[in-house]
Amino acid sequence: MSDAPRALSVTEAMTLAKRTLESVPLRVVGEVSEFTDKAGYKAIYFTIGDGSSVMPCLIWRDAYLASGLELRCGMLVEVRGALTVYPPKGRMQFQVRSIQAAGEGALRMKVAQLARQLEAEGLMRAERKRPLTEFPDRIALVTSPRGKAIHDVIRTLRRRYPVAELLIAGVAVEGGNAVASIVEGLRAAGEAGADVVILARGGGSYEDLMPFNEEPVARAVAACPVPVVTGIGHEPDISIADMVADLRASTPTAAAEAVAPSCDEVTGRLEALQRLLGRGLLHAARDAERRVAVLRSHAVFRDPKALTAIAAQRLDAAAAGLPRALPERLRRDRERLAAAESRMAAAADRSLERATDAAARFAARLSDLSPLGILSRGYAVCYAEDGRRVVRSAAELAAGDRLKVRLHEGAAACLVESVDTKGTPHV
Amino acid sequence: MSDMPAPEELRFSDSLTELESIVSALESGQLDLEDSLERYERGVALLRACQSKLAEAEQRVTMLMGELEQDEDTPADE
C-alpha cells in the first residue's frame, strides 16, 4: 500500500490538470457563438464551436486589443494558446494568447445559402404572410416542454386572454432529433384545429438556434395550414423559421402578446359594441316612430268611416229609389256595412296599439343604454374647456389646460397638472 | 331566432362575429321593428355571454405532445 500514489487534495488534482493542459500549446479553429465584453473586466470571454462541440475561451484585454479584431457571433476564428483550468470553479477554458479571423462562419454561410434558396422560391414573400385571427379560440404552442419559454407563453396568455384554449406540442428544440420533433409538433398543431401557432424557443447560442435554420423546419412552417408566429429569443440573429413565418416576434412573450388581444382590449371592444347596439336600436325605434306618425296622419286612421262613406251614400240613394224593391237585401247590406266599419276601426286601433307597445319596450331598453346610465356606474366624461368637445386622449392635453368633467351627478371644472400619454387606448 | 345556438354555447370569436353583424344590420336601417327588437335582444344576450366568459375564463391547457414540466410560478391546478 505504501508504494501506491497517495490520495491528492482537490487543489493538488486541479493544479496537476492545469499544469498538464497548459503544457500542450494548441491552435484551434471555431465559430464564435457567445461573446461578452464587459467594461471593467480584465478579460473578454467568448465561446467557439463547430456544431457538435463548444469551447469556452478567455483572452486578456490587452491581447484582444493587440489583435485588432472585433469579435462578433458567427465569426470563424483561429485561436492560439492552451487549455487551462480555473481551479475555484473547476472549469476548463481555453486561454487565448493570440486570435485571428478565419473567414465567414461556415454555419452562417450554409444558413445564408438556404435563406437565398427559399427566398427565390417565394417562401418569404410578403403576400404569403397570412393575417392573424383577431380573437383566436385555440392557440397552439410548439416549443420545449422544459425551460422558461413555455411558461412565459402560458403566463402571458393566461394574463391577457384566458378565453382561448392552449394546445401545447412539447418538442425537442436541441439535439439530433430536434428538427424531426419540431416538424412533427407543427403538423400536430395544424391538425388540432388551432387558429394560430406559436413556434417558440428561449435564448441560446447560434448553434442552439440551428434547428430553426434547417430546411425541413422552414418548410413545415410554410406548409402549416394556419398562421405561424415565431418567438425565438435570439436577437439580433433572425432564423430562417422567422423569415418564413407569418409573423416574427422577438421573444416567446412577444409572440404570445402578438397572437391574442388583452382582456382589457376585448372589454373595451364589447363596451363599444354595446353602445353601437343601443344606437342601432334607437335608429330602428326612431324610424318606426316616424312611420307610425305618417300612418296616424293618414285619412283612414283619422276617420275610418271615410272608406265606406261613398258606398253608404250610394246605398242611401238606392234605398231612397227602391223603398220597396229589396227591403230584406237592403237590411242585410246595411248590417254588413256596419260590421265592416267597426272592423276597420278596430284594426286601426290595434295597429296603433302595437306600435305604441313596441315604442314602450324600446324606451325601457334605451334607458339601460343611455350615456347617463353609464355615468351612474362610476364613469365620467371629460370635456375640453368649451364644455362641448369630448377629450379622448391625453395627447390632446397640456399641463395647465382646464377641463370640464361630467359625473353621474353634477360636473366639476378641473385643471390639468400633468399629462401622461402612455397607455393603450381601448378599442 | 329560435334555431340559433344559445350564446353560452358559442365560441367566443363566433359570438363576437355575430354581435358585429347584428350591430351592422341594426345600423343599416333595413330591418322592421319586430326584427330590430329580436336582434337587439339576441345582441344583448351575446354581449352578456361574452362578458361573463371573459370575467370567468380560466385558461385550459391541453398537451398535444410531450409532458409539461411545471415550474414554481405556474402551478398545475391553475
Short mmCIF file of C-alpha atoms in Angstrom, two decimals:
data_model
loop_
_atom_site.label_atom_id
_atom_site.label_comp_id
_atom_site.label_asym_id
_atom_site.label_seq_id
_atom_site.Cartn_x
_atom_site.Cartn_y
_atom_site.Cartn_z
CA MET A 1 0.00 0.00 0.00
CA SER A 2 2.85 2.31 0.73
CA ASP A 3 4.04 2.39 -2.92
CA ALA A 4 0.53 3.29 -4.24
CA PRO A 5 0.17 7.02 -5.03
CA ARG A 6 -1.28 8.82 -2.05
CA ALA A 7 -4.70 10.46 -2.38
CA LEU A 8 -4.46 14.05 -3.64
CA SER A 9 -6.34 17.01 -2.36
CA VAL A 10 -8.69 18.63 -4.89
CA THR A 11 -6.34 21.56 -5.18
CA GLU A 12 -3.46 19.27 -5.95
CA ALA A 13 -5.54 17.42 -8.56
CA MET A 14 -6.63 20.62 -10.22
CA THR A 15 -3.12 22.02 -10.19
CA LEU A 16 -1.90 18.84 -11.83
CA ALA A 17 -4.59 19.07 -14.50
CA LYS A 18 -3.83 22.74 -15.08
CA ARG A 19 -0.12 22.11 -15.46
CA THR A 20 -0.71 19.16 -17.82
CA LEU A 21 -3.18 21.05 -20.03
CA GLU A 22 -1.06 24.18 -20.18
CA SER A 23 1.94 22.19 -21.33
CA VAL A 24 0.25 21.46 -24.69
CA PRO A 25 0.11 24.51 -26.97
CA LEU A 26 -2.84 24.37 -29.39
CA ARG A 27 -4.20 26.07 -32.49
CA VAL A 28 -7.99 25.77 -32.75
CA VAL A 29 -10.46 26.96 -35.39
CA GLY A 30 -14.11 27.51 -34.49
CA GLU A 31 -17.09 29.80 -34.81
CA VAL A 32 -17.73 32.43 -32.16
CA SER A 33 -21.13 31.78 -30.64
CA GLU A 34 -21.18 33.77 -27.42
CA PHE A 35 -19.26 36.89 -26.69
CA THR A 36 -19.09 39.02 -23.53
CA ASP A 37 -17.04 42.19 -23.45
CA LYS A 38 -17.94 44.00 -20.25
CA ALA A 39 -16.26 47.26 -19.48
CA GLY A 40 -14.16 46.84 -16.34
CA TYR A 41 -13.41 43.16 -16.92
CA LYS A 42 -9.76 42.35 -17.46
CA ALA A 43 -10.59 39.55 -19.85
CA ILE A 44 -13.02 39.05 -22.72
CA TYR A 45 -14.98 35.81 -22.57
CA PHE A 46 -16.32 34.01 -25.61
CA THR A 47 -17.22 30.57 -26.85
CA ILE A 48 -16.18 28.92 -30.09
CA GLY A 49 -17.88 25.90 -31.56
CA ASP A 50 -18.13 23.69 -34.63
CA GLY A 51 -21.72 22.45 -34.45
CA SER A 52 -21.06 19.48 -32.19
CA SER A 53 -18.71 20.80 -29.52
CA VAL A 54 -18.12 24.13 -27.86
CA MET A 55 -15.07 25.52 -26.09
CA PRO A 56 -15.19 28.43 -23.63
CA CYS A 57 -12.35 30.88 -24.22
CA LEU A 58 -10.85 33.87 -22.50
CA ILE A 59 -8.44 36.44 -23.80
CA TRP A 60 -6.82 39.20 -21.77
CA ARG A 61 -7.99 42.61 -22.81
CA ASP A 62 -4.56 43.85 -23.95
CA ALA A 63 -4.02 40.75 -26.12
CA TYR A 64 -7.51 41.26 -27.60
CA LEU A 65 -6.85 44.93 -28.35
CA ALA A 66 -3.50 43.98 -29.90
CA SER A 67 -5.22 41.53 -32.28
CA GLY A 68 -7.14 44.39 -33.90
CA LEU A 69 -10.08 42.01 -34.25
CA GLU A 70 -13.66 42.97 -33.48
CA LEU A 71 -15.25 39.73 -32.34
CA ARG A 72 -18.90 39.06 -33.14
CA CYS A 73 -21.08 35.99 -33.07
CA GLY A 74 -20.80 33.82 -36.13
CA MET A 75 -17.25 34.83 -36.90
CA LEU A 76 -14.89 31.97 -37.70
CA VAL A 77 -11.64 32.45 -35.78
CA GLU A 78 -8.35 30.72 -35.20
CA VAL A 79 -7.06 30.92 -31.65
CA ARG A 80 -3.61 30.00 -30.31
CA GLY A 81 -2.95 29.23 -26.69
CA ALA A 82 -3.63 26.35 -24.37
CA LEU A 83 -6.41 24.81 -22.40
CA THR A 84 -6.30 25.57 -18.72
CA VAL A 85 -8.36 25.01 -15.63
CA TYR A 86 -9.77 27.63 -13.31
CA PRO A 87 -9.50 25.72 -10.00
CA PRO A 88 -12.03 27.74 -7.91
CA LYS A 89 -14.79 26.69 -10.35
CA GLY A 90 -13.26 23.51 -11.72
CA ARG A 91 -13.95 25.00 -15.11
CA MET A 92 -11.89 24.25 -18.17
CA GLN A 93 -11.31 27.01 -20.63
CA PHE A 94 -9.01 27.95 -23.44
CA GLN A 95 -6.65 30.74 -22.63
CA VAL A 96 -6.07 32.61 -25.87
CA ARG A 97 -2.68 34.16 -26.44
CA SER A 98 -3.46 35.32 -29.93
CA ILE A 99 -6.50 35.33 -32.18
CA GLN A 100 -7.17 35.91 -35.84
CA ALA A 101 -10.11 35.75 -38.18
CA ALA A 102 -10.56 32.57 -40.19
CA GLY A 103 -13.16 33.72 -42.71
CA GLU A 104 -17.02 33.66 -42.70
CA GLY A 105 -18.54 31.24 -40.28
CA ALA A 106 -19.32 28.02 -42.11
CA LEU A 107 -22.66 27.61 -40.35
CA ARG A 108 -23.73 31.09 -41.29
CA MET A 109 -22.74 30.55 -44.90
CA LYS A 110 -24.86 27.42 -45.04
CA VAL A 111 -27.79 29.23 -43.43
CA ALA A 112 -27.44 32.21 -45.75
CA GLN A 113 -27.47 29.92 -48.75
CA LEU A 114 -30.67 28.17 -47.61
CA ALA A 115 -32.24 31.57 -46.96
CA ARG A 116 -31.44 32.65 -50.51
CA GLN A 117 -32.86 29.41 -51.94
CA LEU A 118 -36.14 29.68 -50.00
CA GLU A 119 -36.44 33.34 -50.85
CA ALA A 120 -36.04 32.53 -54.54
CA GLU A 121 -38.89 30.02 -54.15
CA GLY A 122 -41.04 32.84 -52.81
CA LEU A 123 -41.46 31.39 -49.31
CA MET A 124 -40.64 34.72 -47.69
CA ARG A 125 -42.82 36.97 -49.86
CA ALA A 126 -44.94 39.50 -48.02
CA GLU A 127 -48.13 38.34 -49.78
CA ARG A 128 -47.62 34.84 -48.33
CA LYS A 129 -47.92 36.24 -44.81
CA ARG A 130 -51.37 35.50 -43.53
CA PRO A 131 -53.21 37.86 -41.18
CA LEU A 132 -53.86 36.57 -37.66
CA THR A 133 -57.33 35.92 -36.32
CA GLU A 134 -58.23 38.79 -34.05
CA PHE A 135 -59.87 36.63 -31.39
CA PRO A 136 -58.40 33.12 -31.51
CA ASP A 137 -60.32 30.33 -29.77
CA ARG A 138 -57.42 27.90 -29.91
CA ILE A 139 -53.76 28.77 -29.76
CA ALA A 140 -51.16 26.08 -30.37
CA LEU A 141 -47.67 26.34 -28.92
CA VAL A 142 -44.77 24.37 -30.33
CA THR A 143 -41.79 24.59 -28.00
CA SER A 144 -39.70 22.72 -25.48
CA PRO A 145 -41.79 21.45 -22.55
CA ARG A 146 -38.91 22.47 -20.30
CA GLY A 147 -37.45 25.87 -19.66
CA LYS A 148 -38.59 29.44 -19.45
CA ALA A 149 -40.10 29.95 -22.91
CA ILE A 150 -43.11 27.66 -22.43
CA HIS A 151 -44.02 29.21 -19.09
CA ASP A 152 -43.58 32.73 -20.44
CA VAL A 153 -46.13 31.96 -23.13
CA ILE A 154 -48.56 30.19 -20.77
CA ARG A 155 -48.40 33.03 -18.26
CA THR A 156 -48.74 35.77 -20.86
CA LEU A 157 -51.79 34.16 -22.45
CA ARG A 158 -53.38 33.39 -19.09
CA ARG A 159 -53.00 37.01 -18.09
CA ARG A 160 -54.08 38.53 -21.40
CA TYR A 161 -56.54 36.14 -22.96
CA PRO A 162 -57.57 33.12 -20.87
CA VAL A 163 -60.62 32.66 -23.08
CA ALA A 164 -58.51 30.83 -25.64
CA GLU A 165 -57.64 27.17 -25.23
CA LEU A 166 -53.92 26.50 -25.35
CA LEU A 167 -52.72 23.38 -27.17
CA ILE A 168 -49.11 22.55 -26.49
CA ALA A 169 -46.81 20.38 -28.55
CA GLY A 170 -43.79 19.80 -26.34
CA VAL A 171 -40.89 19.15 -28.70
CA ALA A 172 -37.12 18.78 -28.58
CA VAL A 173 -35.52 22.06 -29.69
CA GLU A 174 -31.94 20.89 -29.33
CA GLY A 175 -30.08 17.73 -30.20
CA GLY A 176 -30.18 15.25 -33.04
CA ASN A 177 -33.95 14.80 -33.27
CA ALA A 178 -34.88 18.46 -32.79
CA VAL A 179 -35.66 19.03 -36.47
CA ALA A 180 -37.94 15.97 -36.78
CA SER A 181 -39.57 16.80 -33.45
CA ILE A 182 -40.32 20.42 -34.38
CA VAL A 183 -41.72 19.35 -37.76
CA GLU A 184 -43.98 16.82 -36.01
CA GLY A 185 -45.08 19.45 -33.47
CA LEU A 186 -46.06 21.89 -36.23
CA ARG A 187 -48.00 19.15 -38.01
CA ALA A 188 -49.85 18.18 -34.79
CA ALA A 189 -50.65 21.85 -34.10
CA GLY A 190 -52.06 22.31 -37.59
CA GLU A 191 -54.18 19.17 -37.31
CA ALA A 192 -55.54 20.05 -33.87
CA GLY A 193 -57.60 22.87 -35.31
CA ALA A 194 -55.67 25.77 -33.82
CA ASP A 195 -56.37 29.26 -35.14
CA VAL A 196 -52.73 30.24 -34.83
CA VAL A 197 -49.45 28.50 -33.96
CA ILE A 198 -46.63 29.92 -31.85
CA LEU A 199 -43.20 28.44 -32.51
CA ALA A 200 -41.04 29.47 -29.58
CA ARG A 201 -37.61 28.99 -28.13
CA GLY A 202 -35.75 30.77 -25.37
CA GLY A 203 -32.45 32.50 -25.99
CA GLY A 204 -29.37 30.45 -26.76
CA SER A 205 -26.19 30.40 -28.72
CA TYR A 206 -26.10 30.42 -32.50
CA GLU A 207 -25.53 26.64 -32.51
CA ASP A 208 -28.56 26.19 -30.24
CA LEU A 209 -30.61 28.03 -32.80
CA MET A 210 -29.56 25.77 -35.69
CA PRO A 211 -32.68 23.53 -35.83
CA PHE A 212 -34.68 26.67 -36.65
CA ASN A 213 -32.38 27.23 -39.60
CA GLU A 214 -32.97 23.79 -41.10
CA GLU A 215 -34.88 23.35 -44.32
CA PRO A 216 -37.46 20.79 -43.03
CA VAL A 217 -38.48 23.18 -40.23
CA ALA A 218 -38.73 26.12 -42.65
CA ARG A 219 -40.91 24.05 -44.99
CA ALA A 220 -43.13 22.84 -42.13
CA VAL A 221 -43.69 26.46 -41.06
CA ALA A 222 -44.59 27.43 -44.63
CA ALA A 223 -46.91 24.42 -45.00
CA CYS A 224 -48.77 24.98 -41.73
CA PRO A 225 -52.50 25.41 -42.54
CA VAL A 226 -52.84 28.29 -40.06
CA PRO A 227 -50.60 31.32 -39.44
CA VAL A 228 -47.36 30.70 -37.57
CA VAL A 229 -45.85 33.30 -35.23
CA THR A 230 -42.24 32.78 -34.17
CA GLY A 231 -40.85 33.86 -30.82
CA ILE A 232 -37.27 32.67 -30.96
CA GLY A 233 -35.24 34.59 -28.43
CA HIS A 234 -32.03 35.20 -30.20
CA GLU A 235 -31.57 38.85 -31.02
CA PRO A 236 -30.01 40.04 -33.23
CA ASP A 237 -29.99 36.85 -35.29
CA ILE A 238 -33.06 36.02 -37.34
CA SER A 239 -33.57 32.34 -38.07
CA ILE A 240 -34.94 31.00 -41.33
CA ALA A 241 -38.07 29.90 -39.44
CA ASP A 242 -38.53 33.59 -38.52
CA MET A 243 -38.21 34.63 -42.15
CA VAL A 244 -40.76 32.10 -43.38
CA ALA A 245 -43.24 32.63 -40.52
CA ASP A 246 -46.35 34.75 -40.97
CA LEU A 247 -45.19 36.98 -38.15
CA ARG A 248 -41.92 37.20 -36.27
CA ALA A 249 -41.84 38.29 -32.64
CA SER A 250 -38.55 38.82 -30.86
CA THR A 251 -39.25 36.64 -27.80
CA PRO A 252 -41.72 33.93 -26.70
CA THR A 253 -43.56 36.53 -24.57
CA ALA A 254 -43.80 38.94 -27.51
CA ALA A 255 -45.18 36.11 -29.67
CA ALA A 256 -47.87 35.38 -27.06
CA GLU A 257 -48.77 39.07 -26.98
CA ALA A 258 -49.00 39.14 -30.77
CA VAL A 259 -51.46 36.26 -31.15
CA ALA A 260 -54.18 37.43 -28.79
CA PRO A 261 -55.67 40.70 -27.63
CA SER A 262 -55.63 41.56 -23.95
CA CYS A 263 -58.82 41.19 -21.93
CA ASP A 264 -58.80 44.96 -21.47
CA GLU A 265 -58.90 45.44 -25.23
CA VAL A 266 -61.73 42.94 -25.55
CA THR A 267 -63.67 44.55 -22.71
CA GLY A 268 -63.32 47.91 -24.46
CA ARG A 269 -64.47 46.36 -27.70
CA LEU A 270 -67.52 44.82 -26.02
CA GLU A 271 -68.39 48.17 -24.45
CA ALA A 272 -68.20 49.80 -27.88
CA LEU A 273 -70.42 47.09 -29.35
CA GLN A 274 -72.89 47.63 -26.53
CA ARG A 275 -73.07 51.33 -27.37
CA LEU A 276 -73.47 50.59 -31.09
CA LEU A 277 -76.19 48.05 -30.34
CA GLY A 278 -78.14 50.65 -28.36
CA ARG A 279 -77.64 53.23 -31.05
CA GLY A 280 -78.80 50.74 -33.71
CA LEU A 281 -81.98 50.09 -31.80
CA LEU A 282 -82.52 53.79 -31.33
CA HIS A 283 -82.34 54.23 -35.11
CA ALA A 284 -84.88 51.48 -35.63
CA ALA A 285 -87.14 53.00 -32.97
CA ARG A 286 -86.98 56.47 -34.49
CA ASP A 287 -87.68 55.06 -37.90
CA ALA A 288 -90.71 53.15 -36.60
CA GLU A 289 -91.91 56.21 -34.75
CA ARG A 290 -91.73 58.24 -37.94
CA ARG A 291 -93.65 55.60 -39.86
CA VAL A 292 -96.33 55.40 -37.18
CA ALA A 293 -96.67 59.17 -37.31
CA VAL A 294 -97.18 59.02 -41.08
CA LEU A 295 -99.80 56.31 -40.69
CA ARG A 296 -101.51 58.17 -37.92
CA SER A 297 -101.94 61.19 -40.12
CA HIS A 298 -103.50 59.07 -42.85
CA ALA A 299 -107.20 59.71 -43.54
CA VAL A 300 -108.13 56.09 -42.94
CA PHE A 301 -106.95 56.25 -39.36
CA ARG A 302 -108.27 59.71 -38.71
CA ASP A 303 -111.77 58.71 -39.87
CA PRO A 304 -112.23 55.02 -40.59
CA LYS A 305 -115.75 55.74 -41.87
CA ALA A 306 -114.31 57.70 -44.80
CA LEU A 307 -113.58 54.44 -46.64
CA THR A 308 -117.20 53.40 -46.60
CA ALA A 309 -118.77 56.83 -46.89
CA ILE A 310 -119.24 56.76 -50.66
CA ALA A 311 -120.70 53.29 -50.66
CA ALA A 312 -123.01 54.32 -47.84
CA GLN A 313 -124.27 57.32 -49.81
CA ARG A 314 -124.85 55.23 -52.89
CA LEU A 315 -126.74 52.76 -50.80
CA ASP A 316 -128.84 55.53 -49.31
CA ALA A 317 -129.64 56.78 -52.81
CA ALA A 318 -130.59 53.32 -53.95
CA ALA A 319 -132.65 52.83 -50.85
CA ALA A 320 -134.48 56.06 -51.49
CA GLY A 321 -135.20 54.96 -55.09
CA LEU A 322 -136.29 51.49 -54.28
CA PRO A 323 -138.06 51.70 -50.97
CA ARG A 324 -139.99 48.58 -51.50
CA ALA A 325 -137.94 46.69 -54.04
CA LEU A 326 -135.50 44.70 -51.90
CA PRO A 327 -136.17 45.52 -48.26
CA GLU A 328 -134.63 42.32 -46.90
CA ARG A 329 -131.45 42.50 -49.04
CA LEU A 330 -131.09 46.14 -48.15
CA ARG A 331 -131.23 45.41 -44.45
CA ARG A 332 -128.50 42.74 -44.84
CA ASP A 333 -126.27 45.12 -46.78
CA ARG A 334 -126.65 47.75 -44.09
CA GLU A 335 -125.63 45.22 -41.46
CA ARG A 336 -122.54 44.12 -43.43
CA LEU A 337 -121.56 47.70 -43.93
CA ALA A 338 -121.85 48.44 -40.23
CA ALA A 339 -119.75 45.36 -39.39
CA ALA A 340 -117.06 46.38 -41.89
CA GLU A 341 -116.98 49.85 -40.39
CA SER A 342 -116.41 48.56 -36.88
CA ARG A 343 -113.75 46.02 -38.03
CA MET A 344 -111.92 48.80 -39.78
CA ALA A 345 -111.91 50.96 -36.68
CA ALA A 346 -110.75 48.05 -34.52
CA ALA A 347 -107.90 47.21 -36.91
CA ALA A 348 -106.72 50.79 -36.84
CA ASP A 349 -106.75 50.77 -33.05
CA ARG A 350 -104.82 47.52 -32.93
CA SER A 351 -102.01 48.72 -35.22
CA LEU A 352 -101.60 51.86 -33.23
CA GLU A 353 -101.61 49.86 -30.02
CA ARG A 354 -98.91 47.50 -31.32
CA ALA A 355 -96.70 50.35 -32.40
CA THR A 356 -97.18 52.07 -29.06
CA ASP A 357 -96.28 48.86 -27.20
CA ALA A 358 -93.11 48.45 -29.23
CA ALA A 359 -92.15 52.04 -28.58
CA ALA A 360 -92.62 51.48 -24.85
CA ARG A 361 -90.35 48.43 -24.95
CA PHE A 362 -87.71 50.49 -26.75
CA ALA A 363 -87.91 53.17 -24.15
CA ALA A 364 -87.21 50.60 -21.44
CA ARG A 365 -84.20 49.21 -23.34
CA LEU A 366 -82.83 52.59 -24.16
CA SER A 367 -82.76 53.75 -20.58
CA ASP A 368 -80.34 50.86 -19.88
CA LEU A 369 -78.04 52.17 -22.55
CA SER A 370 -78.17 55.88 -22.12
CA PRO A 371 -74.80 57.52 -21.51
CA LEU A 372 -76.19 58.78 -18.22
CA GLY A 373 -76.77 55.17 -17.21
CA ILE A 374 -73.10 54.51 -17.86
CA LEU A 375 -72.16 57.52 -15.74
CA SER A 376 -74.15 56.09 -12.85
CA ARG A 377 -71.75 53.12 -12.86
CA GLY A 378 -68.90 55.45 -11.94
CA TYR A 379 -67.60 56.52 -15.34
CA ALA A 380 -67.07 60.18 -16.13
CA VAL A 381 -66.96 62.13 -19.36
CA CYS A 382 -64.12 64.56 -19.81
CA TYR A 383 -64.81 67.66 -21.91
CA ALA A 384 -62.47 70.38 -23.12
CA GLU A 385 -62.87 73.77 -21.53
CA ASP A 386 -65.57 74.75 -24.02
CA GLY A 387 -67.75 72.01 -22.49
CA ARG A 388 -68.57 70.55 -25.91
CA ARG A 389 -65.56 68.67 -27.26
CA VAL A 390 -65.00 65.29 -25.59
CA VAL A 391 -61.36 64.61 -24.69
CA ARG A 392 -60.37 61.08 -25.74
CA SER A 393 -56.61 61.15 -25.50
CA ALA A 394 -54.10 62.64 -23.13
CA ALA A 395 -52.24 63.72 -26.27
CA GLU A 396 -54.90 66.44 -26.73
CA LEU A 397 -53.96 67.92 -23.39
CA ALA A 398 -51.20 70.01 -21.90
CA ALA A 399 -50.47 70.82 -18.28
CA GLY A 400 -52.46 73.90 -17.31
CA ASP A 401 -55.45 73.09 -19.55
CA ARG A 402 -58.84 73.44 -17.99
CA LEU A 403 -61.36 70.62 -18.31
CA LYS A 404 -64.99 70.01 -17.51
CA VAL A 405 -65.72 66.59 -16.08
CA ARG A 406 -69.30 65.41 -16.24
CA LEU A 407 -70.20 62.96 -13.45
CA HIS A 408 -73.34 60.97 -12.81
CA GLU A 409 -74.47 63.80 -10.60
CA GLY A 410 -73.21 67.23 -11.47
CA ALA A 411 -69.95 68.29 -13.03
CA ALA A 412 -66.57 69.66 -12.00
CA ALA A 413 -64.14 72.15 -13.53
CA CYS A 414 -60.63 70.67 -13.41
CA LEU A 415 -57.09 71.84 -14.03
CA VAL A 416 -54.59 69.50 -15.73
CA GLU A 417 -51.49 69.12 -13.57
CA SER A 418 -49.55 66.79 -15.76
CA VAL A 419 -50.09 64.66 -18.84
CA ASP A 420 -49.15 61.03 -19.35
CA THR A 421 -49.67 59.98 -22.96
CA LYS A 422 -48.71 56.37 -22.27
CA GLY A 423 -51.38 53.72 -22.06
CA THR A 424 -53.11 51.81 -24.78
CA PRO A 425 -56.46 53.10 -25.93
CA HIS A 426 -59.27 50.57 -25.68
CA VAL A 427 -60.92 49.54 -28.93
CA MET B 1 -84.10 33.24 -33.97
CA SER B 2 -85.21 30.16 -32.06
CA ASP B 3 -82.94 27.95 -34.19
CA MET B 4 -79.88 29.99 -33.18
CA PRO B 5 -77.49 28.31 -30.74
CA ALA B 6 -77.60 29.67 -27.21
CA PRO B 7 -74.96 32.40 -26.70
CA GLU B 8 -73.32 30.38 -23.90
CA GLU B 9 -72.67 27.53 -26.34
CA LEU B 10 -70.97 29.67 -28.96
CA ARG B 11 -67.23 30.05 -29.26
CA PHE B 12 -66.08 33.45 -28.08
CA SER B 13 -64.98 34.56 -31.55
CA ASP B 14 -68.27 33.41 -33.11
CA SER B 15 -70.23 35.40 -30.52
CA LEU B 16 -68.23 38.50 -31.33
CA THR B 17 -68.66 38.00 -35.07
CA GLU B 18 -72.42 37.54 -34.69
CA LEU B 19 -72.60 40.56 -32.41
CA GLU B 20 -70.82 42.66 -35.01
CA SER B 21 -73.16 41.51 -37.76
CA ILE B 22 -76.17 42.33 -35.56
CA VAL B 23 -74.83 45.83 -34.97
CA SER B 24 -74.30 46.42 -38.67
CA ALA B 25 -77.78 45.03 -39.51
CA LEU B 26 -79.29 47.39 -36.94
CA GLU B 27 -77.28 50.27 -38.31
CA SER B 28 -78.36 49.53 -41.87
CA GLY B 29 -81.93 50.65 -41.07
CA GLN B 30 -83.30 47.88 -43.30
CA LEU B 31 -85.00 45.92 -40.51
CA ASP B 32 -88.56 46.26 -39.36
CA LEU B 33 -89.32 47.00 -35.79
CA GLU B 34 -90.00 43.45 -34.60
CA ASP B 35 -86.87 42.19 -36.29
CA SER B 36 -84.81 45.02 -34.79
CA LEU B 37 -86.03 44.20 -31.32
CA GLU B 38 -85.43 40.50 -31.75
CA ARG B 39 -81.87 41.11 -32.96
CA TYR B 40 -81.26 43.61 -30.25
CA GLU B 41 -82.31 41.08 -27.64
CA ARG B 42 -80.07 38.45 -29.23
CA GLY B 43 -77.26 41.03 -29.26
CA VAL B 44 -77.70 41.77 -25.57
CA ALA B 45 -77.65 38.03 -24.78
CA LEU B 46 -74.45 37.58 -26.81
CA LEU B 47 -72.88 40.56 -25.12
CA ARG B 48 -73.72 39.21 -21.65
CA ALA B 49 -72.33 35.79 -22.59
CA CYS B 50 -69.08 37.32 -23.89
CA GLN B 51 -68.69 39.49 -20.82
CA SER B 52 -69.24 36.63 -18.41
CA LYS B 53 -66.94 34.32 -20.39
CA LEU B 54 -64.28 36.97 -20.20
CA ALA B 55 -64.80 37.51 -16.49
CA GLU B 56 -64.88 33.82 -15.60
CA ALA B 57 -62.42 32.43 -18.14
CA GLU B 58 -59.87 30.00 -16.79
CA GLN B 59 -57.08 29.01 -19.09
CA ARG B 60 -57.38 25.48 -20.48
CA VAL B 61 -54.12 23.81 -21.43
CA THR B 62 -54.04 20.61 -23.49
CA MET B 63 -50.83 18.74 -24.27
CA LEU B 64 -50.72 17.51 -27.87
CA MET B 65 -47.21 16.07 -27.49
CA GLY B 66 -44.79 15.65 -24.62
CA GLU B 67 -45.29 16.39 -20.98
CA LEU B 68 -45.30 19.83 -19.44
CA GLU B 69 -42.66 20.36 -16.83
CA GLN B 70 -44.15 22.54 -14.12
CA ASP B 71 -42.31 25.49 -12.80
CA GLU B 72 -42.88 27.08 -9.45
CA ASP B 73 -44.67 30.09 -10.96
CA THR B 74 -47.13 28.01 -12.95
CA PRO B 75 -48.99 25.65 -10.63
CA ALA B 76 -50.64 22.72 -12.39
CA ASP B 77 -54.10 23.38 -11.00
CA GLU B 78 -54.39 26.90 -12.34
#
